[in-house]
Coordinates of C-alpha atoms in Angstrom, one line a residue:
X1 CA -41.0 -64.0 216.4
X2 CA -37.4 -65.9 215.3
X3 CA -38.9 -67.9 212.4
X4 CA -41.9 -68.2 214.2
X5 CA -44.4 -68.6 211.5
X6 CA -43.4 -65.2 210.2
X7 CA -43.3 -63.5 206.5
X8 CA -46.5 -63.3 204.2
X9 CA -47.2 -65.8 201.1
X10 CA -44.8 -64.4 199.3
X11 CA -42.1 -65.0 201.7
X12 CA -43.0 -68.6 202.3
X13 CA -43.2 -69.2 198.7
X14 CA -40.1 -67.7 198.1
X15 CA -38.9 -70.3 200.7
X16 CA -40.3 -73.2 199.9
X17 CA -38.9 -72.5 196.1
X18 CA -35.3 -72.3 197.7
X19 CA -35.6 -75.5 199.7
X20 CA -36.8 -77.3 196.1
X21 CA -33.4 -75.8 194.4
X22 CA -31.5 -77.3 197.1
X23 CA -33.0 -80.7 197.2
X24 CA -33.2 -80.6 193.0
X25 CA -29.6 -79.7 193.5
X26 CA -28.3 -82.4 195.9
X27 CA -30.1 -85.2 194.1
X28 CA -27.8 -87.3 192.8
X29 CA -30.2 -90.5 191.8
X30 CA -31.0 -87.4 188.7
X31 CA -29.3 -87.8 185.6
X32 CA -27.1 -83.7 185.8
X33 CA -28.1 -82.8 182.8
X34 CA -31.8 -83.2 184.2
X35 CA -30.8 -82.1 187.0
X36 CA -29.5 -78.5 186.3
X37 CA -32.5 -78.2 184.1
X38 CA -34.5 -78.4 186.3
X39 CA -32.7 -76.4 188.8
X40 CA -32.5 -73.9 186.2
X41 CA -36.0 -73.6 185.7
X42 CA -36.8 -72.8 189.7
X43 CA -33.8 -70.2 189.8
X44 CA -35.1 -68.2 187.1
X45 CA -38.7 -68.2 188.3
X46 CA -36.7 -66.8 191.8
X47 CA -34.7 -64.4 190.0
X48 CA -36.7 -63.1 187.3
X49 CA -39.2 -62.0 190.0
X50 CA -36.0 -60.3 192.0
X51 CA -34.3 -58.8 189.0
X52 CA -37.2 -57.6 186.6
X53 CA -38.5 -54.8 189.1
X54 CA -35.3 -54.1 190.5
X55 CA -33.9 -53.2 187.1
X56 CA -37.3 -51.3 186.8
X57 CA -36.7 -49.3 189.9
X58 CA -33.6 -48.7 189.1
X59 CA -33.6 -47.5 185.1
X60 CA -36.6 -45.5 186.7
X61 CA -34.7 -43.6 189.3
X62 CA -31.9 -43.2 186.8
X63 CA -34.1 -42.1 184.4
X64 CA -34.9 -39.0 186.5
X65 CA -31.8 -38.0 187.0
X66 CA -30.6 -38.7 182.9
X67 CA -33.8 -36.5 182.2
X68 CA -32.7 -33.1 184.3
X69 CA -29.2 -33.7 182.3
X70 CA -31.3 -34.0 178.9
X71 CA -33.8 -30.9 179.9
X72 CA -30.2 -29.1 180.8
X73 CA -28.3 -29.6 177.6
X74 CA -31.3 -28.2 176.0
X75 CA -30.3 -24.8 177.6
X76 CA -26.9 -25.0 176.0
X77 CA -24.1 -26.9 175.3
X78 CA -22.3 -25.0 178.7
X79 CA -25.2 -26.3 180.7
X80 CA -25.3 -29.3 178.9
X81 CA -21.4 -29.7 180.7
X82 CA -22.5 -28.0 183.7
X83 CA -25.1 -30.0 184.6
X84 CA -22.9 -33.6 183.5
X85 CA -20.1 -32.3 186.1
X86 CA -22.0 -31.7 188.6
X87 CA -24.5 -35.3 187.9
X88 CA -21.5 -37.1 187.4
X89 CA -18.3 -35.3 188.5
X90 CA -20.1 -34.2 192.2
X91 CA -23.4 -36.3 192.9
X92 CA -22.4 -39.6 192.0
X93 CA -20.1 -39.1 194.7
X94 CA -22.6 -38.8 197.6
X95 CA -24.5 -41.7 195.3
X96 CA -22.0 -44.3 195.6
X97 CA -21.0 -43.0 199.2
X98 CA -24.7 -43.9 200.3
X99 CA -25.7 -46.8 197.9
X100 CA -22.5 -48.3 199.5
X101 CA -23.1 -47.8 203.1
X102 CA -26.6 -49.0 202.8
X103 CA -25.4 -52.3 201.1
X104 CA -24.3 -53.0 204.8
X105 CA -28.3 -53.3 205.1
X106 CA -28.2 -55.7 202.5
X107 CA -25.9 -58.3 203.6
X108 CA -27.2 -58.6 207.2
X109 CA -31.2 -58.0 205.9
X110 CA -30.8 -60.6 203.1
X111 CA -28.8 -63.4 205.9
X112 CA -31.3 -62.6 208.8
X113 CA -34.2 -62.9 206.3
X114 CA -32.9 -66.4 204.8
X115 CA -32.7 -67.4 208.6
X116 CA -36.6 -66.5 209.5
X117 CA -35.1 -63.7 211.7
X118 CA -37.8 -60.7 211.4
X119 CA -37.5 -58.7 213.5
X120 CA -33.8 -58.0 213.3
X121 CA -34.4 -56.4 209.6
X122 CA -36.1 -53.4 211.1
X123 CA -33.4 -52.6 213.9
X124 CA -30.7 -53.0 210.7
X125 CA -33.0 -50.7 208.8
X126 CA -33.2 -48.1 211.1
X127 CA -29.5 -48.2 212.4
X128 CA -28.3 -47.7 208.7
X129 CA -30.9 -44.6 208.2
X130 CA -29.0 -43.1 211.7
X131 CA -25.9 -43.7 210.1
X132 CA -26.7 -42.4 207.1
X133 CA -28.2 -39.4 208.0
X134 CA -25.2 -38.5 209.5
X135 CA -22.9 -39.2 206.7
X136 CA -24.9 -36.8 204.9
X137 CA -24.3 -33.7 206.8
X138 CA -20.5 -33.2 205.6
X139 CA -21.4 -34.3 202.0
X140 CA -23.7 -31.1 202.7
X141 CA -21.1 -29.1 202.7
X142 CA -19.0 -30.2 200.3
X143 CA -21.2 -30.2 197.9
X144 CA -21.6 -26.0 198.9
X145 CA -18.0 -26.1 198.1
X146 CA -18.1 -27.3 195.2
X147 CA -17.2 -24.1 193.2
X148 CA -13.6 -23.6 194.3
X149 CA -13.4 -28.1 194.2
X150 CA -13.5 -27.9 190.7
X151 CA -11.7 -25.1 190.0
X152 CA -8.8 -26.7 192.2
X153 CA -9.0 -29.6 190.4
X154 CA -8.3 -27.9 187.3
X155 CA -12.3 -27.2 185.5
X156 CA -12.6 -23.9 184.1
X157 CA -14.0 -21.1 186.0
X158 CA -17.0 -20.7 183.5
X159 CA -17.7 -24.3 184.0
X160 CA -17.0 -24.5 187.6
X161 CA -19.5 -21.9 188.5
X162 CA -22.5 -23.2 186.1
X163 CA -21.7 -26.9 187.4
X164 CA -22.2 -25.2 191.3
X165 CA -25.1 -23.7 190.5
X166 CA -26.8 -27.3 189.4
X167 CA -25.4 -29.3 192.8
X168 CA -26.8 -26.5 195.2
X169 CA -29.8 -27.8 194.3
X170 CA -28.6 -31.5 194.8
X171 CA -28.4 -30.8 198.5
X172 CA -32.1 -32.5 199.6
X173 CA -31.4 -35.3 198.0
X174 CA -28.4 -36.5 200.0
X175 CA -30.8 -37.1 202.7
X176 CA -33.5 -38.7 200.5
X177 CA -30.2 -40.9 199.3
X178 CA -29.8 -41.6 203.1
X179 CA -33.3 -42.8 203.4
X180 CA -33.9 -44.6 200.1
X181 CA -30.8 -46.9 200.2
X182 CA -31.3 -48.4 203.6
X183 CA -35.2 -48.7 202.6
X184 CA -34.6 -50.3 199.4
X185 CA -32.5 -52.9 200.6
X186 CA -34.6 -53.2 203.8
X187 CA -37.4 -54.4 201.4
X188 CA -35.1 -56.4 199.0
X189 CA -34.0 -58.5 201.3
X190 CA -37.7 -59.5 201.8
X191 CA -38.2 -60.0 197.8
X192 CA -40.4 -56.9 197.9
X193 CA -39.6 -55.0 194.9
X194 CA -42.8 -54.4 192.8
X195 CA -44.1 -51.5 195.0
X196 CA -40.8 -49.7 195.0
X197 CA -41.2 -49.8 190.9
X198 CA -44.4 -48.5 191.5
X199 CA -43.6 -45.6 192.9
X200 CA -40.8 -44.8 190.7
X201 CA -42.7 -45.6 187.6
X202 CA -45.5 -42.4 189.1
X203 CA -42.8 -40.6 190.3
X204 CA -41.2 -40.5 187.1
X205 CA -44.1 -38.5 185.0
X206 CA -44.8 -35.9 187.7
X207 CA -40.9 -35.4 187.6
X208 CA -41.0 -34.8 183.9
X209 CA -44.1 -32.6 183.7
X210 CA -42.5 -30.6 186.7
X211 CA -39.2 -30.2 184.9
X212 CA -40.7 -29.3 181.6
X213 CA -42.8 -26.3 183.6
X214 CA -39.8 -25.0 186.0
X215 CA -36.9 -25.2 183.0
X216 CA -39.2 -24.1 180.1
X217 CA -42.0 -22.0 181.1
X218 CA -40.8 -20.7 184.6
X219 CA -37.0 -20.1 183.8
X220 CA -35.9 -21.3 186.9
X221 CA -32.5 -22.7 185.2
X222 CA -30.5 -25.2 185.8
X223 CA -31.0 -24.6 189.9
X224 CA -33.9 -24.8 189.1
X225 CA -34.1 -28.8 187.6
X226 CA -31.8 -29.9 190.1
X227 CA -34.5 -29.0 193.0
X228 CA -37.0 -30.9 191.4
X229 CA -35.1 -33.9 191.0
X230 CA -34.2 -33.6 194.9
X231 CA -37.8 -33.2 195.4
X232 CA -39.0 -36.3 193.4
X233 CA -36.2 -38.4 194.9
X234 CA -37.8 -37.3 198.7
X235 CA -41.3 -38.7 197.0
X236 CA -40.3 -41.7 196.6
X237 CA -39.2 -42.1 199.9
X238 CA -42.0 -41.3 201.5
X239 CA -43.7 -43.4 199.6
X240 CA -41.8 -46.6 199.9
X241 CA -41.7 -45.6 203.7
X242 CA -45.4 -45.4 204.1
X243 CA -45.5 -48.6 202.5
X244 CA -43.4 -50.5 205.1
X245 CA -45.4 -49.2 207.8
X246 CA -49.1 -49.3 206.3
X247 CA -48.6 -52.8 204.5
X248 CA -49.1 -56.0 206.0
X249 CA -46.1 -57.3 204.3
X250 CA -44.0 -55.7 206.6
X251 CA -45.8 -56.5 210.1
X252 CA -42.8 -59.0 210.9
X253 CA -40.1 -57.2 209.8
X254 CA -40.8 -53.4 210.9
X255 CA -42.3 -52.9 214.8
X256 CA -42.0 -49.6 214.5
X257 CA -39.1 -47.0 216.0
X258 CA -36.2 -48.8 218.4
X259 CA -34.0 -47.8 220.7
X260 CA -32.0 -50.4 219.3
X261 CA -31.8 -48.5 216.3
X262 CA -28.3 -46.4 218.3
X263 CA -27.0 -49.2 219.9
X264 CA -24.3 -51.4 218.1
X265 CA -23.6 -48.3 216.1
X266 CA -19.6 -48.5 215.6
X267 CA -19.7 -52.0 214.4
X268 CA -22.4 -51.5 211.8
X269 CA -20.4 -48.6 211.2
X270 CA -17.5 -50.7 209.8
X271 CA -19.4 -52.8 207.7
X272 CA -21.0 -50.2 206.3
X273 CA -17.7 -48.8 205.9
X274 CA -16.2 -51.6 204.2
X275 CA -19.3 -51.3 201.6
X276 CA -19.0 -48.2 201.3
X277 CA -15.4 -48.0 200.0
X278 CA -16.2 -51.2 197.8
X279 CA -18.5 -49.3 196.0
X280 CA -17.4 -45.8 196.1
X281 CA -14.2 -47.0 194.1
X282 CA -16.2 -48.2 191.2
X283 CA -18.3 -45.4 191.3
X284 CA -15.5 -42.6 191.3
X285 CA -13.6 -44.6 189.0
X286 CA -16.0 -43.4 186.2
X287 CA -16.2 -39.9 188.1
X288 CA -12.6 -39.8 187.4
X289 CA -12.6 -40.2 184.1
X290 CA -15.2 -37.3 183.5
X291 CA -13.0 -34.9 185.7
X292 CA -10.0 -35.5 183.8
X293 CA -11.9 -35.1 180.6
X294 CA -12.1 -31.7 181.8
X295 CA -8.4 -31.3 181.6
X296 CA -8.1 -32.1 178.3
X297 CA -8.4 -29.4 175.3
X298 CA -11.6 -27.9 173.8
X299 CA -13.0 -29.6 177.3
X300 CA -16.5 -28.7 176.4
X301 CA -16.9 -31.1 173.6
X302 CA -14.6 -34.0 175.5
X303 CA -17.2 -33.4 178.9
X304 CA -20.4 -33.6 176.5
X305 CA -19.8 -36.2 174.3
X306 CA -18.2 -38.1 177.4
X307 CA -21.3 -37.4 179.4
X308 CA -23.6 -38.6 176.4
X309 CA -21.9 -41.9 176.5
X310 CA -21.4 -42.4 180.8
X311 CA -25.7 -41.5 180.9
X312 CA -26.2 -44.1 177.7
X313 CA -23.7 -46.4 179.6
X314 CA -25.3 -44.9 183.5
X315 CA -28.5 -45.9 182.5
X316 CA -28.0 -49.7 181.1
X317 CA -25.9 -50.5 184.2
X318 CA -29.3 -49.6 186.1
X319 CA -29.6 -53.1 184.7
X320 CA -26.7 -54.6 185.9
X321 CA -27.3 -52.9 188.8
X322 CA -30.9 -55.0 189.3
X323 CA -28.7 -58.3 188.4
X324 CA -27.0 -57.1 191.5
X325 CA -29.6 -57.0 193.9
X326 CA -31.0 -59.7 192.9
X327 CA -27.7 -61.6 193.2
X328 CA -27.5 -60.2 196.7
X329 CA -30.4 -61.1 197.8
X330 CA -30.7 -64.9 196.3
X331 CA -27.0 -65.6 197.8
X332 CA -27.6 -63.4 201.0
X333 CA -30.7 -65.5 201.5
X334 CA -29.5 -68.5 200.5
X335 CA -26.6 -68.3 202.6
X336 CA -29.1 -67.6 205.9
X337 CA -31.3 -70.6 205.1
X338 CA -28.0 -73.0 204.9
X339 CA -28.2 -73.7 201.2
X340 CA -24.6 -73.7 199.7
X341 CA -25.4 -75.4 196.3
X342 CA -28.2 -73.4 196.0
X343 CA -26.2 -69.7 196.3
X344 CA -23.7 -71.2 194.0
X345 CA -25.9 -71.8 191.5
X346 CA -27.7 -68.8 191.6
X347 CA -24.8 -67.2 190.9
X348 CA -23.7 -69.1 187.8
X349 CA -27.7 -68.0 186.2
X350 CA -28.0 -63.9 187.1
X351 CA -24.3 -63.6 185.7
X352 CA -25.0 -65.8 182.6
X353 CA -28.0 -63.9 182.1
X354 CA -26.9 -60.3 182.6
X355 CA -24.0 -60.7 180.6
X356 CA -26.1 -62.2 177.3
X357 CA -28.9 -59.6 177.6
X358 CA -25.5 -56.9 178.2
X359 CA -23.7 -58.2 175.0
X360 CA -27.3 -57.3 172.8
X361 CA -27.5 -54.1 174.1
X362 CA -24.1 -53.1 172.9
X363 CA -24.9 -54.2 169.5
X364 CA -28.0 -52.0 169.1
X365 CA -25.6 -48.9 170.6
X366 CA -23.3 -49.6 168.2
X367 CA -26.1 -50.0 165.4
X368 CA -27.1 -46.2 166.4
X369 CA -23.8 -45.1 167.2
X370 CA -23.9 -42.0 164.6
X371 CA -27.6 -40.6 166.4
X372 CA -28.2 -41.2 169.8
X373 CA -26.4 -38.0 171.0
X374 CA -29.2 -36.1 169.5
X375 CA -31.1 -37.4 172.6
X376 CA -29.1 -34.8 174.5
X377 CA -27.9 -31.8 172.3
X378 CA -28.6 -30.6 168.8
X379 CA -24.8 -29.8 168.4
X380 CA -23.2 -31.9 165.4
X381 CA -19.8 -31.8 166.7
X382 CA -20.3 -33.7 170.0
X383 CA -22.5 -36.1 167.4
X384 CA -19.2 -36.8 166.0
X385 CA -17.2 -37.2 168.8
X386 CA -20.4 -39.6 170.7
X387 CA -19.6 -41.7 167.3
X388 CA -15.7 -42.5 167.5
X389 CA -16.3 -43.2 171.6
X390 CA -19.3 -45.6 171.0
X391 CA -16.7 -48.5 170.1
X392 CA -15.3 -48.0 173.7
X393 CA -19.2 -47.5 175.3
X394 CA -19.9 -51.0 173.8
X395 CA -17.4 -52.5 175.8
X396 CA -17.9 -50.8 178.8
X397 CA -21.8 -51.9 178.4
X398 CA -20.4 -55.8 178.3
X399 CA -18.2 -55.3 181.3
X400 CA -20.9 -54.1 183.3
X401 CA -23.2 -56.5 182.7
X402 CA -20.9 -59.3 184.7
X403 CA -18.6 -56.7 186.9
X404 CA -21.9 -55.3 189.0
X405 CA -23.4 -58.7 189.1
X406 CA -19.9 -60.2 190.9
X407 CA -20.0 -57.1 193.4
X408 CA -23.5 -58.0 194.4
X409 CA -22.7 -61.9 195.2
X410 CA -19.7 -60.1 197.3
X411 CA -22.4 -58.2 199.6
X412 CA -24.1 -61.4 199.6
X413 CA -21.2 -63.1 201.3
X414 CA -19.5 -59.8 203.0
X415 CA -16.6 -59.8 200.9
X416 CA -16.5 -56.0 200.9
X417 CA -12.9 -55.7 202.0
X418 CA -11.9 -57.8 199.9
X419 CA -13.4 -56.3 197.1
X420 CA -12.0 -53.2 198.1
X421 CA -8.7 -53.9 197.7
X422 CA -9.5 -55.3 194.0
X423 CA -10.6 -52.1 193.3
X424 CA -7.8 -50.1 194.7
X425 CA -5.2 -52.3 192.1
X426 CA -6.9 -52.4 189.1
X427 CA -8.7 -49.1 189.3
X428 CA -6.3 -46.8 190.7
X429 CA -2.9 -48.4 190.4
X430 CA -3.8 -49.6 186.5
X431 CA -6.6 -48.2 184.9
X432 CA -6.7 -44.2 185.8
X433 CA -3.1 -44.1 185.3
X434 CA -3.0 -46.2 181.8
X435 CA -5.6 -43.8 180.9
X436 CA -3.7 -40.3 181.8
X437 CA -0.8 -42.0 179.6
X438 CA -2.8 -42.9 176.7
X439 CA -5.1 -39.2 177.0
X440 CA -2.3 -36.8 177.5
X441 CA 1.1 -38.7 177.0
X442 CA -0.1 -40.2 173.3
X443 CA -2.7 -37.8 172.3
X444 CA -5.6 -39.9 172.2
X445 CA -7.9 -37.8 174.7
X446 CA -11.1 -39.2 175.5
X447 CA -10.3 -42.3 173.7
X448 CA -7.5 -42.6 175.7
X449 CA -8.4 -41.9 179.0
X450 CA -11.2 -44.1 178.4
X451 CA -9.2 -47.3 177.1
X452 CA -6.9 -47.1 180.3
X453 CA -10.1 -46.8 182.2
X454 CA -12.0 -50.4 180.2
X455 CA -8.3 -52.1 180.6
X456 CA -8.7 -51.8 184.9
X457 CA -12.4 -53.1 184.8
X458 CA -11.4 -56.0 182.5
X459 CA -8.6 -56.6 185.0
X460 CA -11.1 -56.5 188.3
X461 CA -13.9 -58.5 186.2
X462 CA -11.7 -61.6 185.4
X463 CA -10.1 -61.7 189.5
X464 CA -13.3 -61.5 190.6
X465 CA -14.5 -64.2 187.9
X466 CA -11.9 -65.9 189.0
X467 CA -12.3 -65.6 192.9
X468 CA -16.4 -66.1 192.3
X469 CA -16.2 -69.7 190.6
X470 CA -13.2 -71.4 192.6
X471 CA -15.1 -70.2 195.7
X472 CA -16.2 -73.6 197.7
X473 CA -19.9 -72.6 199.1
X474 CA -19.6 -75.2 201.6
X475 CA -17.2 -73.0 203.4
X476 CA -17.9 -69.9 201.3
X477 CA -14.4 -69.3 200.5
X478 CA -12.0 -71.9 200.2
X479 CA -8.8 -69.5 200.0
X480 CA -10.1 -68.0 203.2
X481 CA -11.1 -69.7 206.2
X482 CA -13.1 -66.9 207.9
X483 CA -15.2 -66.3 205.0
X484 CA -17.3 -69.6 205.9
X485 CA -21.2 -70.7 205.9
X486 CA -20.7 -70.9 209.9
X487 CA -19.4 -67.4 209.3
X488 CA -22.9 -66.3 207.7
X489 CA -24.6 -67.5 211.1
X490 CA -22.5 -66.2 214.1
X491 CA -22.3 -62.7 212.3
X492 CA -26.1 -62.9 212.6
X493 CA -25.9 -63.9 215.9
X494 CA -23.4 -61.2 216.5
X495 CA -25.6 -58.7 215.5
X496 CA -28.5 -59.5 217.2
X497 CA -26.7 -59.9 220.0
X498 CA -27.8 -63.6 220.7
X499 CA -25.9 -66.9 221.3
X500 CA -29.3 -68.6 219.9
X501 CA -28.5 -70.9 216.3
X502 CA -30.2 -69.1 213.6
X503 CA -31.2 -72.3 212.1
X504 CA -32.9 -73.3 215.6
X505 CA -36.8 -72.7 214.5
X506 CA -36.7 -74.3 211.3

């Protein structure tokens, strides 16, 4: 089934529209003017129909999670904290942990798909899941640790013991996490997004209507709202999973269970690996800042105005986030299919893009910059403090709309590693500790840690600006060798464990 005929409409369209970007692209006898027009116009038709319902699917999902925080800091501003520390400070931990392993799925699902090879996506689907799975059985028990974790890291007991409370309840949806990731990209890779925003978009309303009843009328807490956002995260699992094995969509690409599923397990396991730590430092490095937070004085105000502005600033990146799988999945595919000019240009558009639609959401923050905390609490002081840090969210918002959108043409490629090492310098060597000076050492708190934090994302965004656009996509790195087109092929082949060319069927 190597090419053979394989994919449904959708797939061959999407195809045939790549081949016409390359051959618009190559064509010299057009004027470039013309000819970038044109090319423009076939890229966007591509990646608006990538990004749109990925941005959807994700806003959605985030959207559950920002809701149990809103229906917490109804309860109080101590649960309004609680329930931020353990969202941010604890779960986005095992969320950028598995979001990162399963962008290993991505890379190799995206490739194999550009190179008509079906059949591999479900064996890379199902070895990701194993791995996962896995993964998630010492985040388990962390996260029942997570009491004396924060009080060891310096959170008040009060806090500490509220914020537990909430993340008990966060243990099911490790597993969904180890599920949905590799599924997502499984079906991303395939330009099948709209069913995954369908499901969120029902999801969604039964997770509100369930929260309202077990927070409001049954009094179940804040342990309470975290197990119904575990629950409605497991929903849409099994729904996207029923949908890969009922629809005809799919009959390529998933053959059911494999054996092949534990084989090739400790490779996989280092790619995944590599992603992993890609994304886990960017995700922690916003962690950090919340956990720190909590160090400063009067922590309660500093953690819920900080966690009013990460959730405003959590839930546009679900955008950037959508540039980034579409990104992914237009380079990874490109890449497979032997289309160079084609992945290069698709990067120049979703970055463009995300970053203008990035820069006018931070002008309509700042333009409500003295109400939107009252989304989240009725208390007037964190209004005031949400108003002096929305300066600082704005810029965050516009970093975020190009950073996330660079990190997904890295999966594209399998730059993880070298992505990783990005992150290490400007996060950790620059920003966090520019940050703890400003906070602590000059009095600025928030502000502080916060302006540190912006100065080591500006740094990352312009190297990997700068890596992105010097990058030759005939060899897919020019600066280095092993990062090649070839490359893109034989690490197919190496995965599949074949010697056949990838390109042999087409």
């Amino acid at each position: 089934m190597s090419g053979g005929g394989g994919g449904d409409s959708d797939g061959g369209e999407a195809h045939g529209a790549s081949r016409e970007l390359e051959r618009v692209l190559t064509d010299t006898s057009v004027p470039w003017a013309s000819r970038y027009r044109l090319a423009t116009g076939v890229e966007m038709k591509l990646l608006v129909r990538l990004a749109a319902p990925a941005v959807m699917v994700y806003m959605l999902n985030y959207v559950m999670s920002m809701s149990t925080q809103i229906f917490s800091g109804h309860l109080g501003n101590l649960e309004l904290a609680a329930a931020s520390l353990g969202n941010t400070g604890i779960q986005v931990f095992a969320y950028g942990l598995m979001l990162g392993m399963g962008s290993a799925v991505e890379t190799l699902c995206g490739q194999a798909y550009g190179a008509n090879k079906y059949e591999m996506l479900g064996v890379y689907l199902q070895r990701s899941m194993v791995l996962l799975m896995a993964t998630g059985v010492p985040l388990a028990v962390l996260y029942g640790f997570s009491r004396p974790i924060l009080v060891l890291l310096g959170e008040s007991e009060r806090i500490a013991k509220a914020a537990s409370i909430f993340v008990y309840g966060l243990i099911p949806q490790i597993f969904a996490y180890a599920a949905n990731f590799p599924i997502q990209k499984f079906l991303q890779a395939q330009s099948i997004i709209a069913p995954s925003a369908y499901i969120s978009t029902a999801t969604i309303g039964a997770h509100l209507v369930l929260s309202w009843l077990v927070v409001f009328r049954w009094g179940w807490g804040l342990l309470g709202a975290s197990l119904v956002l575990s629950f409605s995260w497991w929903v849409i699992v099994a729904g996207q999973f029923l949908y890969i094995v009922l629809s005809p969509r799919c009959r390529y690409t998933w053959t059911g269970f494999s054996a092949q599923a534990f084989t090739g397990l400790p490779e996989f396991l280092r790619l995944s690996t590599a992603s992993a730590v890609m994304l886990c430092l960017e995700t922690w490095y916003f962690q950090i800042l919340v956990l720190i937070a909590g160090l400063l004085p009067n922590p309660e105000i500093a953690l819920d105005s900080l966690s009013v502005c990460m959730t405003i600033s959590g839930w546009v990146f679900m955008i950037s986030v959508g540039f980034n799988a579409a990104a992914s999945v237009r380079v990874s595919n490109e890449l497979g299919a032997g289309n160079p000019k084609s992945a290069s240009f698709s990067v120049l558009v979703v970055t463009v893009l995300s970053a203008v639609i990035s820069v006018i959401i931070a002008v309509i923050i700042l333009s409500l910059r003295n109400y939107i905390s009252y989304l989240f609490t009725e208390g007037e002081t964190v209004a005031v403090a949400v108003s002096e840090l929305t300066p600082l969210l704005a810029i965050t918002l516009i970093l975020n709309g190009i950073q996330p959108v660079l990190s997904g043409v890295a999966v594209g490629c399998g730059w993880q590693a070298f992505v990783a090492y990005v992150n290490v310098g400007c996060y950790y060597f620059v920003g966090v500790p520019v940050g703890v000076l400003l906070g602590f050492k000059f009095g600025l708190g928030a502000k502080g840690i916060w302006s540190g934090m912006i100065f080591g994302t500006f740094m990352q965004t312009v190297i990997l600006l700068w890596v992105t656009f010097r990058t030759d996509w005939e060899k897919e790195l020019c600066t280095c060798p092993k990062f090649q087109v070839e490359a893109a092929m034989k690490r197919l082949d190496k995965w599949e464990g074949k010697n056949k060319p990838l390109l042999a069927d087409q």
